[in-house]
mmCIF file of C-alpha atoms and ligand atoms in Angstrom:
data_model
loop_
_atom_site.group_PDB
_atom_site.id
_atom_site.type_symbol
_atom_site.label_atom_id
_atom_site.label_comp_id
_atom_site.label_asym_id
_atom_site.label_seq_id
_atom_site.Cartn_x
_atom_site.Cartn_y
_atom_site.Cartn_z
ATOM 1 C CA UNK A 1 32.288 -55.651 -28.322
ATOM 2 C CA UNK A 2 28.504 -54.498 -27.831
ATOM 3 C CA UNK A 3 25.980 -56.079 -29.685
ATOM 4 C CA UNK A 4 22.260 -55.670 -29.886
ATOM 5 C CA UNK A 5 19.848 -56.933 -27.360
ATOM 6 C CA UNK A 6 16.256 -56.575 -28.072
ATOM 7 C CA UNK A 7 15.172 -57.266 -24.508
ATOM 8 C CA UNK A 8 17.402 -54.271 -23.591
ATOM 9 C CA UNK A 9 15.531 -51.831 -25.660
ATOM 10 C CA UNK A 10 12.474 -52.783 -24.698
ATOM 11 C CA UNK A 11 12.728 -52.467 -21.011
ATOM 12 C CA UNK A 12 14.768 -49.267 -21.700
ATOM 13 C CA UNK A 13 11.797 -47.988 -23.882
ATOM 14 C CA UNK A 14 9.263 -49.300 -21.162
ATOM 15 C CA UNK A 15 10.884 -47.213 -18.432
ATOM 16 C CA UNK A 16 10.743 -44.077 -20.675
ATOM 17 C CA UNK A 17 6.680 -44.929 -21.416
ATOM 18 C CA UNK A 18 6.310 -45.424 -17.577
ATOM 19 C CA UNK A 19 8.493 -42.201 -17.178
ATOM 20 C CA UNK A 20 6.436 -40.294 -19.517
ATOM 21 C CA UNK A 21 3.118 -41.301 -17.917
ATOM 22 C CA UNK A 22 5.008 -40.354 -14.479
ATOM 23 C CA UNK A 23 5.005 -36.565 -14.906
ATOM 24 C CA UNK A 24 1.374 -36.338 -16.914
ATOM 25 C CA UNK A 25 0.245 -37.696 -13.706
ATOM 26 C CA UNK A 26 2.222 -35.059 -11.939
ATOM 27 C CA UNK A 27 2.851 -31.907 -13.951
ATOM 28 C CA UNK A 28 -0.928 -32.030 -15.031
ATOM 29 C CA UNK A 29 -1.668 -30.040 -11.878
ATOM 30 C CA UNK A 30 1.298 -28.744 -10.767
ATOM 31 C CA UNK A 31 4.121 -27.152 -13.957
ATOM 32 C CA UNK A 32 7.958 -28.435 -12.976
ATOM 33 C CA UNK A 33 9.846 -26.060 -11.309
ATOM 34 C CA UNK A 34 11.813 -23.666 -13.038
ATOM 35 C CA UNK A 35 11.510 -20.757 -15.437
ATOM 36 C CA UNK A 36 8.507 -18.779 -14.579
ATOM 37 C CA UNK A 37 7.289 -21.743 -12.717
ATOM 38 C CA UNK A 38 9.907 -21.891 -9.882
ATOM 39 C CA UNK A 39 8.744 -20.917 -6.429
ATOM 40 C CA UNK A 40 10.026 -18.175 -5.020
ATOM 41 C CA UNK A 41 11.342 -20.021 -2.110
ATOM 42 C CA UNK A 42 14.096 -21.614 -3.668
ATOM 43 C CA UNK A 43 17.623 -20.415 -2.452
ATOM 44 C CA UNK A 44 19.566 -18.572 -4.574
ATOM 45 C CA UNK A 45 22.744 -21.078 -4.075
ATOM 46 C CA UNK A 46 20.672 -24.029 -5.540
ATOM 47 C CA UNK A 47 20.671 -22.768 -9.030
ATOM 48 C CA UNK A 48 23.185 -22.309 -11.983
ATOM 49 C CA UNK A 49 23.194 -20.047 -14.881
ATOM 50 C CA UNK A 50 21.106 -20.596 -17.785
ATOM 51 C CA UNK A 51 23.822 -21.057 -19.881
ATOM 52 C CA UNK A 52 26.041 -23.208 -18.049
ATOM 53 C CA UNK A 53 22.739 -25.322 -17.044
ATOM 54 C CA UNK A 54 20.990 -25.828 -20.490
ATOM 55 C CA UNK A 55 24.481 -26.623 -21.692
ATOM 56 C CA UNK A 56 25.471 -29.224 -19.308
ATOM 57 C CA UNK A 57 22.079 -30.826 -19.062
ATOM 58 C CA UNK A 58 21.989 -31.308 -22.721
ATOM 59 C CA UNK A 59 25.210 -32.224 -23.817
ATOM 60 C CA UNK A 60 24.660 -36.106 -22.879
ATOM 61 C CA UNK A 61 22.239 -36.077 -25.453
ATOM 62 C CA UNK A 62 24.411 -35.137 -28.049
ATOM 63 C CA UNK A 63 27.403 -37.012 -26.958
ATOM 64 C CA UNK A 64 25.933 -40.208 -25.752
ATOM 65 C CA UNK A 65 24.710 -41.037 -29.226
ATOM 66 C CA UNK A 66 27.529 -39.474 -31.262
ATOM 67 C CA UNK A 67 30.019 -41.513 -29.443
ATOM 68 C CA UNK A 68 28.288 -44.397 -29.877
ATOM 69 C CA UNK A 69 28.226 -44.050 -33.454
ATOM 70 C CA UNK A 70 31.797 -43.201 -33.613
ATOM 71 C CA UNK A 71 33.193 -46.077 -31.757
ATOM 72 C CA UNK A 72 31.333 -48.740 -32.980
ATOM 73 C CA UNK A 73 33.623 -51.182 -35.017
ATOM 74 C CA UNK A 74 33.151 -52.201 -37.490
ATOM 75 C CA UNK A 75 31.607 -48.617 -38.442
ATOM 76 C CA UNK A 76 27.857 -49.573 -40.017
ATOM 77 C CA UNK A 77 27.625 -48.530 -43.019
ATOM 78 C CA UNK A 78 24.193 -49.912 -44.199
ATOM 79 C CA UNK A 79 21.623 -49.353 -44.521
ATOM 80 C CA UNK A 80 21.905 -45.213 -44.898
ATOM 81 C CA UNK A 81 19.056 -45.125 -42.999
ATOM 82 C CA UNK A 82 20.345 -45.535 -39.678
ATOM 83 C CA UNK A 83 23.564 -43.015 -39.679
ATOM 84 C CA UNK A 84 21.379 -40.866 -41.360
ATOM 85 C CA UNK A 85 18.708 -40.865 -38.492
ATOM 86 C CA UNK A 86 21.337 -40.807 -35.820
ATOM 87 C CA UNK A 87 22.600 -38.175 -37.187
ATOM 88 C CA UNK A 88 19.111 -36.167 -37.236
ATOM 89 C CA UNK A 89 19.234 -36.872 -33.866
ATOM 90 C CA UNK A 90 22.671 -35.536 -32.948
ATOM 91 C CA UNK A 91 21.636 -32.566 -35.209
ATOM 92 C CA UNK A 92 18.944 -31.508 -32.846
ATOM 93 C CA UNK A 93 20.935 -31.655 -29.975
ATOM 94 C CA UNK A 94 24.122 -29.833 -31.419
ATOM 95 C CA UNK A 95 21.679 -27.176 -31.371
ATOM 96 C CA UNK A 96 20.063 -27.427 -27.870
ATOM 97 C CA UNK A 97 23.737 -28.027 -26.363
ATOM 98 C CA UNK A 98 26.285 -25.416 -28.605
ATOM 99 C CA UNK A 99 23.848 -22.857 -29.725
ATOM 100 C CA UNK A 100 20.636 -22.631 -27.776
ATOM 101 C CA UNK A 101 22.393 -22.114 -24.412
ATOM 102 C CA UNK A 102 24.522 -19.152 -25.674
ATOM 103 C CA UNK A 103 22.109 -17.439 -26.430
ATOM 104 C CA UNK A 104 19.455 -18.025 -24.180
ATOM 105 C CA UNK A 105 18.245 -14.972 -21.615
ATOM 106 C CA UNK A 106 16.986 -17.292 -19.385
ATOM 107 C CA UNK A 107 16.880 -17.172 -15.363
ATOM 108 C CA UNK A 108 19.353 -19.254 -13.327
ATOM 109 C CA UNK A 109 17.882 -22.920 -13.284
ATOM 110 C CA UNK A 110 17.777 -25.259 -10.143
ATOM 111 C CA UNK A 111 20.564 -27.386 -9.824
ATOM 112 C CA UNK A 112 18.594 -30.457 -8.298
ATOM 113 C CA UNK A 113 16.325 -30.569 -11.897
ATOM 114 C CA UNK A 114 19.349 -30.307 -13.782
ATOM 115 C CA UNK A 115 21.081 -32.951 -12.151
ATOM 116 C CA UNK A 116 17.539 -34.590 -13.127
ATOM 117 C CA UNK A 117 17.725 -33.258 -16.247
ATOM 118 C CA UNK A 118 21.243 -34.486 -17.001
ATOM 119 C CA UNK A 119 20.235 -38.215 -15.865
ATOM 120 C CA UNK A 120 17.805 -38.239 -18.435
ATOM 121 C CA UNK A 121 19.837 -36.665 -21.358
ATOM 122 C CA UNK A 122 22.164 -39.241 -20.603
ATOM 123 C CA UNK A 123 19.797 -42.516 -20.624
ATOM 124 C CA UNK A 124 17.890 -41.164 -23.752
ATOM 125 C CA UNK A 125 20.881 -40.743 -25.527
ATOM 126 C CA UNK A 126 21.969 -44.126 -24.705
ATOM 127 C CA UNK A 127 18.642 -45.652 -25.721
ATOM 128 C CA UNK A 128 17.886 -43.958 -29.300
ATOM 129 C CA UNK A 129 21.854 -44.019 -30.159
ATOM 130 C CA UNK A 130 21.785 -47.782 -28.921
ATOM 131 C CA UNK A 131 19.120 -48.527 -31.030
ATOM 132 C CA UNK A 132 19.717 -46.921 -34.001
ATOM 133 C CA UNK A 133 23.565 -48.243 -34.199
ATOM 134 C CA UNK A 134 23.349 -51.680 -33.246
ATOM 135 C CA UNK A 135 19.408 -53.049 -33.401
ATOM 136 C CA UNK A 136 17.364 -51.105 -36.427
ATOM 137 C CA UNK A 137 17.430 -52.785 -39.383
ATOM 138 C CA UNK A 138 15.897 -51.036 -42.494
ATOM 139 C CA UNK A 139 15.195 -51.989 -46.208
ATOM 140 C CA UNK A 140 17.679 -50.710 -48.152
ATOM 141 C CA UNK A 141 15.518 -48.088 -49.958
ATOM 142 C CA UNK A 142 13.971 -47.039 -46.619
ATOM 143 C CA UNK A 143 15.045 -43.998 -47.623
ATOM 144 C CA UNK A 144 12.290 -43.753 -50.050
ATOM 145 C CA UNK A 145 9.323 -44.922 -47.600
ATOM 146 C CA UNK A 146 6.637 -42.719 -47.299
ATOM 147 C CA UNK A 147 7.278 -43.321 -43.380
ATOM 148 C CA UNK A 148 10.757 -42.101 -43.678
ATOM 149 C CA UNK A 149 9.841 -39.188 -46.129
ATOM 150 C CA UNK A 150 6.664 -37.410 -44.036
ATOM 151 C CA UNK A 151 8.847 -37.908 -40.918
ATOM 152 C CA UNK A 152 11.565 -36.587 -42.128
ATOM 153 C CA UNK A 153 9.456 -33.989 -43.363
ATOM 154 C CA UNK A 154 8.125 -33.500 -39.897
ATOM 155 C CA UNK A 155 11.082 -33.505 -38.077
ATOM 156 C CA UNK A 156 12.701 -30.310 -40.028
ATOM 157 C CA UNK A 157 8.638 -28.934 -39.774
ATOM 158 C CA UNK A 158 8.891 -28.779 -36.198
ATOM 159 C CA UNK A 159 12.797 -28.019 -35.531
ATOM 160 C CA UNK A 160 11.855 -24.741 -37.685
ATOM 161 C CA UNK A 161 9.332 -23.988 -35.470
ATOM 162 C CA UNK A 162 10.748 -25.292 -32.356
ATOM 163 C CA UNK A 163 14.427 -22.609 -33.509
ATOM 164 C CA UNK A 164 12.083 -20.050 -34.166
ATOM 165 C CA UNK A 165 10.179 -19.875 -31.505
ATOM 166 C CA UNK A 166 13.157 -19.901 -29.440
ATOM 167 C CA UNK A 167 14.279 -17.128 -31.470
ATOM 168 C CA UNK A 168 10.961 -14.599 -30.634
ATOM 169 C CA UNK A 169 11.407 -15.889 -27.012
ATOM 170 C CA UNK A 170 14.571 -14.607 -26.331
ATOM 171 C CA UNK A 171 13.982 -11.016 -28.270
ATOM 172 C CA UNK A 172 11.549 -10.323 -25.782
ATOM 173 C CA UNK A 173 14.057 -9.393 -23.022
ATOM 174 C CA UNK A 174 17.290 -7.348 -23.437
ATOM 175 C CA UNK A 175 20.757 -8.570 -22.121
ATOM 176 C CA UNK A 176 20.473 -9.100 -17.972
ATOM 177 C CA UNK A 177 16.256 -8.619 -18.138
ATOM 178 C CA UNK A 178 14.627 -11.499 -17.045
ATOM 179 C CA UNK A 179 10.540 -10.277 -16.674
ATOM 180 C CA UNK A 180 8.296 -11.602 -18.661
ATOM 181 C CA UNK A 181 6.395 -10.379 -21.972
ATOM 182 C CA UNK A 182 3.426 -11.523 -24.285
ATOM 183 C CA UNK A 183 5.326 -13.168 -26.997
ATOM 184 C CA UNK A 184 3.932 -11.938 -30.387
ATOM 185 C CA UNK A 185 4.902 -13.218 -34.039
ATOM 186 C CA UNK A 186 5.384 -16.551 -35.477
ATOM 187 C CA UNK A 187 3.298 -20.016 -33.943
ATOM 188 C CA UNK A 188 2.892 -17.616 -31.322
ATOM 189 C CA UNK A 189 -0.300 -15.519 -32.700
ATOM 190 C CA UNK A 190 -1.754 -19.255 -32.111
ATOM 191 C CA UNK A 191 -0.765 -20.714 -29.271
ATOM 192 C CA UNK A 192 1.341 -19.750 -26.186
ATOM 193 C CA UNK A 193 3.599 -22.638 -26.099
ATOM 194 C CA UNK A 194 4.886 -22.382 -29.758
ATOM 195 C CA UNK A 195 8.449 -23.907 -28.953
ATOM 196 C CA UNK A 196 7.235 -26.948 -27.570
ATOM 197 C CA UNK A 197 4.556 -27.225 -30.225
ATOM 198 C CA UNK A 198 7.256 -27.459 -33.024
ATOM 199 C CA UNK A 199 9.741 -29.535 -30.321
ATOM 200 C CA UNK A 200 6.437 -32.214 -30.532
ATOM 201 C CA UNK A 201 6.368 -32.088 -34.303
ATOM 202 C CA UNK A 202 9.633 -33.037 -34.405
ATOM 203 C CA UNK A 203 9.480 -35.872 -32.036
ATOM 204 C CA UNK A 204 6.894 -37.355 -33.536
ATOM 205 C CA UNK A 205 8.346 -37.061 -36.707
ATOM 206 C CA UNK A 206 11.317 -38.463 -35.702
ATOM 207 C CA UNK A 207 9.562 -41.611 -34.186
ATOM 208 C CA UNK A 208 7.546 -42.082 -37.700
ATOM 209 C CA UNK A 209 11.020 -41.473 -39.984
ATOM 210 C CA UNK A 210 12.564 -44.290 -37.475
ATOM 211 C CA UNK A 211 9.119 -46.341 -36.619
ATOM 212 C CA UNK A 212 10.987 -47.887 -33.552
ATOM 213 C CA UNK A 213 9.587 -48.041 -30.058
ATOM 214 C CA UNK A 214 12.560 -46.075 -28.570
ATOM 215 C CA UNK A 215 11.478 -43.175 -30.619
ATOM 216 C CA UNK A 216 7.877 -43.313 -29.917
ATOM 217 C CA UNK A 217 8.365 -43.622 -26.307
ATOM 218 C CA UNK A 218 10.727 -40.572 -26.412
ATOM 219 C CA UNK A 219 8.322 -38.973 -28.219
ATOM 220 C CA UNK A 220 5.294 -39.530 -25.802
ATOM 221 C CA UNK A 221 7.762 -38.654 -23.064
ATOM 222 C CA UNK A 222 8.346 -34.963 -24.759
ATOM 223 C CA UNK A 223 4.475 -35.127 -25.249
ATOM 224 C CA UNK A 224 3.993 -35.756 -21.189
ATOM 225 C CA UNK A 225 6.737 -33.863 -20.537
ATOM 226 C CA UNK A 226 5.919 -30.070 -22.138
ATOM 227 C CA UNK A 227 2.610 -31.025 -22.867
ATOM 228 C CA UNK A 228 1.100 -29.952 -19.649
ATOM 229 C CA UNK A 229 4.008 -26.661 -19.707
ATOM 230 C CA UNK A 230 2.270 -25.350 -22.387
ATOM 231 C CA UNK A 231 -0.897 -25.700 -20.653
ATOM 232 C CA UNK A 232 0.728 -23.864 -17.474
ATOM 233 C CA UNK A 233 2.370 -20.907 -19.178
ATOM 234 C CA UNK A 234 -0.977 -20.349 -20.997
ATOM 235 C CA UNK A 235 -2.498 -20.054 -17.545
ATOM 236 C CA UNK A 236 -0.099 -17.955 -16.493
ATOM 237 C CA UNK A 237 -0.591 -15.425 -19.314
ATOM 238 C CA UNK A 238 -4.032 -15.002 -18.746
ATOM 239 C CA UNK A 239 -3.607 -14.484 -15.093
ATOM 240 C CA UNK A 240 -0.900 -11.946 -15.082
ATOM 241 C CA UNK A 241 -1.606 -10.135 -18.352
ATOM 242 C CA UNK A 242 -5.458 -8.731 -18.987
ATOM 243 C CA UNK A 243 -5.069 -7.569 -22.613
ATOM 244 C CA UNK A 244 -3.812 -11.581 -23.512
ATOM 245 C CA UNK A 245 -5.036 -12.366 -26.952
ATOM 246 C CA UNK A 246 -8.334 -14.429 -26.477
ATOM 247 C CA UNK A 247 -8.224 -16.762 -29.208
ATOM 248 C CA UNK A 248 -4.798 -18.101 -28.688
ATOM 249 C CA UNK A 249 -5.370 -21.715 -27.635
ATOM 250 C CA UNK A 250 -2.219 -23.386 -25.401
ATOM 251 C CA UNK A 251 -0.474 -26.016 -27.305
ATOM 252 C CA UNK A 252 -2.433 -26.683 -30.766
ATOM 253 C CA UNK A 253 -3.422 -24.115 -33.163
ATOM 254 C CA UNK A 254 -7.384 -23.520 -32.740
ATOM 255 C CA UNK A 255 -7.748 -26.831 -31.442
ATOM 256 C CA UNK A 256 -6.366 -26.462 -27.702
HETATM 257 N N1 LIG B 301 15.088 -30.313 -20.736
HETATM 258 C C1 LIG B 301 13.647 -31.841 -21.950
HETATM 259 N N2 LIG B 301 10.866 -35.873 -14.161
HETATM 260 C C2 LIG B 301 14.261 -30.550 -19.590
HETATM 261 C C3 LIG B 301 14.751 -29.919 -18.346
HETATM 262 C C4 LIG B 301 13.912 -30.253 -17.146
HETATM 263 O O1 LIG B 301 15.387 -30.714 -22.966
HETATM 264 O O2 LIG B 301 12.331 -35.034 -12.684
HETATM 265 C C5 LIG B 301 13.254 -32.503 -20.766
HETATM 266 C C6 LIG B 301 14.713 -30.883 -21.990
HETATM 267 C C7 LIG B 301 13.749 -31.757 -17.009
HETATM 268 C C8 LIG B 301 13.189 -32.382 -18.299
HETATM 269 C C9 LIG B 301 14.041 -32.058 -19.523
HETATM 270 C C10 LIG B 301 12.988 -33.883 -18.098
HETATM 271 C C11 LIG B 301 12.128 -34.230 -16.885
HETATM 272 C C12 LIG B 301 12.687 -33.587 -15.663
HETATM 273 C C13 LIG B 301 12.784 -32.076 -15.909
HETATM 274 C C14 LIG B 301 13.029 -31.542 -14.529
HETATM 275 C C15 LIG B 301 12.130 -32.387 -13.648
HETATM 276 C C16 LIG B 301 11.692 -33.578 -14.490
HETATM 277 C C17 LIG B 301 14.011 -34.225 -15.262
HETATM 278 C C18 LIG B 301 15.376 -32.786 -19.472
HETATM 279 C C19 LIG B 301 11.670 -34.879 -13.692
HETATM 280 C C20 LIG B 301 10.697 -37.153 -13.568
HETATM 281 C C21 LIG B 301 9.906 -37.028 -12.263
HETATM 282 C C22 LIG B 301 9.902 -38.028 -14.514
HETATM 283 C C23 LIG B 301 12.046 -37.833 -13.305
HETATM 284 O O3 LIG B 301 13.557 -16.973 -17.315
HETATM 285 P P1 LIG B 301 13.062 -18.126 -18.109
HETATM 286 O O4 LIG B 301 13.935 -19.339 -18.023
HETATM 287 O O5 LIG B 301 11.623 -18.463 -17.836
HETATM 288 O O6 LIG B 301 13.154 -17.605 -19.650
HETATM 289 C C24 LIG B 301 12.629 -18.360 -20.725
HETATM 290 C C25 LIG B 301 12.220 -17.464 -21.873
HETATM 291 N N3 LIG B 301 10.818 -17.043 -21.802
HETATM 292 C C26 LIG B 301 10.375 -15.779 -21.817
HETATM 293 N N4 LIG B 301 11.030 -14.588 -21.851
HETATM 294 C C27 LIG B 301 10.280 -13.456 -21.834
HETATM 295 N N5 LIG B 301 8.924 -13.433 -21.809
HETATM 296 C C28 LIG B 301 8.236 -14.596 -21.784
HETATM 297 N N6 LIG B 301 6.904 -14.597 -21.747
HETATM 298 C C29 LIG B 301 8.968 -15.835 -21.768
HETATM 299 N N7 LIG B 301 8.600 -17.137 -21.739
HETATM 300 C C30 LIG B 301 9.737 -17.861 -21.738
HETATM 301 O O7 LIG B 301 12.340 -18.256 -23.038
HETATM 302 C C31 LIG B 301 13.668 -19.246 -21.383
HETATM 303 O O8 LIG B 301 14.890 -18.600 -21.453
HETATM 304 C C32 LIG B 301 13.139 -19.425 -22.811
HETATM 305 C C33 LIG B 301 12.308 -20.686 -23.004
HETATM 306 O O9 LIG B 301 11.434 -20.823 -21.916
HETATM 307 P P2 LIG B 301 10.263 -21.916 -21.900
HETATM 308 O O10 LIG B 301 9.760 -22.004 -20.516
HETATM 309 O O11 LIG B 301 9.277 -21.590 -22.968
HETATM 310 O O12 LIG B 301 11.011 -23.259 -22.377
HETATM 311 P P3 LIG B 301 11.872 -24.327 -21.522
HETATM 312 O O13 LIG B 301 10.955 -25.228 -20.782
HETATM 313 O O14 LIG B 301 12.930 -23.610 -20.786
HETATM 314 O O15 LIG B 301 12.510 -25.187 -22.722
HETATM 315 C C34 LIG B 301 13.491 -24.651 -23.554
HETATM 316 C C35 LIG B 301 13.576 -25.472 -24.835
HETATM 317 C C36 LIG B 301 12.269 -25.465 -25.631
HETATM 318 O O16 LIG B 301 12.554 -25.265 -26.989
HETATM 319 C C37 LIG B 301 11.688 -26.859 -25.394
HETATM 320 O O17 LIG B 301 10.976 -27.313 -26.504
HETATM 321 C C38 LIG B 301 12.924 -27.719 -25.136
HETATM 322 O O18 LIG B 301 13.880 -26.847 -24.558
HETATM 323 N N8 LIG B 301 12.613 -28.826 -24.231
HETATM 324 C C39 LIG B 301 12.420 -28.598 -22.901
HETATM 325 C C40 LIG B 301 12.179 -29.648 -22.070
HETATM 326 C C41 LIG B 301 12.276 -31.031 -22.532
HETATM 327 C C42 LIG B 301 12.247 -31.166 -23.937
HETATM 328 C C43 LIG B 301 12.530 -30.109 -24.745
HETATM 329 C C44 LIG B 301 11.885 -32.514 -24.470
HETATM 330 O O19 LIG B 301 11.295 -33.324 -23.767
HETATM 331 N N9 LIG B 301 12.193 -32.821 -25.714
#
């Protein structure tokens, strides 16, 4: 039966760092390619419906780790701390794979990033499932920690956000609309990328409730990853709408 081994996790959690540090270098001047990003060359036959897409892309995510933790025998009961996490984990993606795709408005998405996509759903889910079931080891009152608690804390801080800004996204078009708006209410009367603000937060909070290196690496990675997104839809707000709220900043409230 699997077992832990350290040197696994850290070259998996290496990779991800390397990864991460991968697309600053590239989507710092250029954004990925889909959403309001995607070039207008693309061929129509090369994408897939937002719904089917956002679905399929995350679903490794949630069942990677889920089946991991279901499987393993003996099940691990202690510490609490680790189903518990795990479970925070599968939580989030529940809602990115069975809810957020339903309902999303969004345009058809190019197949060759999902298949990307998918590929990485699948090895992230591997790594944080893989650590959290078989390597981390926690006190048994870890869930007291003031590491656990303010990540914790963190984690539901920025899902909240991260939902509803989702939420204020997707009332900005009706059924079969896909143009884009000024999105008004919430994080947004701050900053333009208000989603991936609150997915950050919840990363990060998530890698301090854990304090593993899988987590932190997956949290940099979401940093790299939507990081410079925000920075590009911001842009692209200011060039295509004139009356764009001046003092909303990008990605951090007043700061940038
Ligand atoms: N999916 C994470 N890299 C990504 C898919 C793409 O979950 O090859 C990372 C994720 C993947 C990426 C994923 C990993 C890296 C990949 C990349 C592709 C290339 C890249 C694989 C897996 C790669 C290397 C080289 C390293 C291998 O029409 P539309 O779609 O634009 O409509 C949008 C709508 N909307 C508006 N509607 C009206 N008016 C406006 N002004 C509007 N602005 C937006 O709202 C959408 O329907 C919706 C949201 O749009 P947007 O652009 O704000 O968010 P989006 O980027 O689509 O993300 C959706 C949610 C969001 O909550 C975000 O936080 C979360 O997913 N997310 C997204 C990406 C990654 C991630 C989380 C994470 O890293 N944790």
């Amino acid at each position: 039966s699997m077992q832990c081994f350290p040197g696994l996790v850290l070259a998996l959690s290496s990779v991800l760092g390397a990864l991460a540090l991968l697309q600053l270098s590239l989507y710092l001047r250029v954004p990925s390619r889909y959403g309001k990003h995607e070039e207008r060359l693309c061929r129509p036959r090369g994408r897939l419906p937002a719904r089917c897409a956002w679905f399929l892309q995350e679903l490794p995510s949630f069942l990677v780790p889920a089946l991991l933790l279901a499987l393993r025998s003996p099940p691990r009961l202690e510490p609490l701390g680790c189903r518990l996490l795990c479970c925070l984990f599968c939580w989030h993606y529940f809602y990115r794979t069975f809810i957020y795709p339903f309902f999303t408005r969004g345009r058809p998405f190019p197949l060759q990033l999902l298949f990307f996509g998918m590929l990485f759903c699948i090895y992230n889910g591997f790594l944080q499932g893989y650590y959290l079931i078989y390597c981390a080891e926690y006190p048994n009152d870890w869930c007291t920690d003031i590491r656990f608690t303010s990540g914790l804390l963190l984690f539901l801080l920025g899902m909240g956000i991260n939902i509803h800004s989702d939420l204020l996204l997707r009332q900005l078009r009706k059924p079969g609309e896909i143009t884009y708006k000024i999105p008004q209410g919430g994080l947004f009367t701050y900053v333009s990328g208000a989603n991936y603000f609150g997915e950050i937060v919840e990363w990060f909070g998530f890698a301090i409730a854990t304090w593993s290196l899988p987590a932190f690496a997956f949290a940099f990675f979401t940093l790299c990853c939507i990081g410079p997104r925000a920075y590009h839809h911001h842009r692209y707000y200011l060039k295509t709408f004139t009356d764009y709220p001046k003092s909303r900043k990008a990605l951090i409230p007043f700061v940038f």
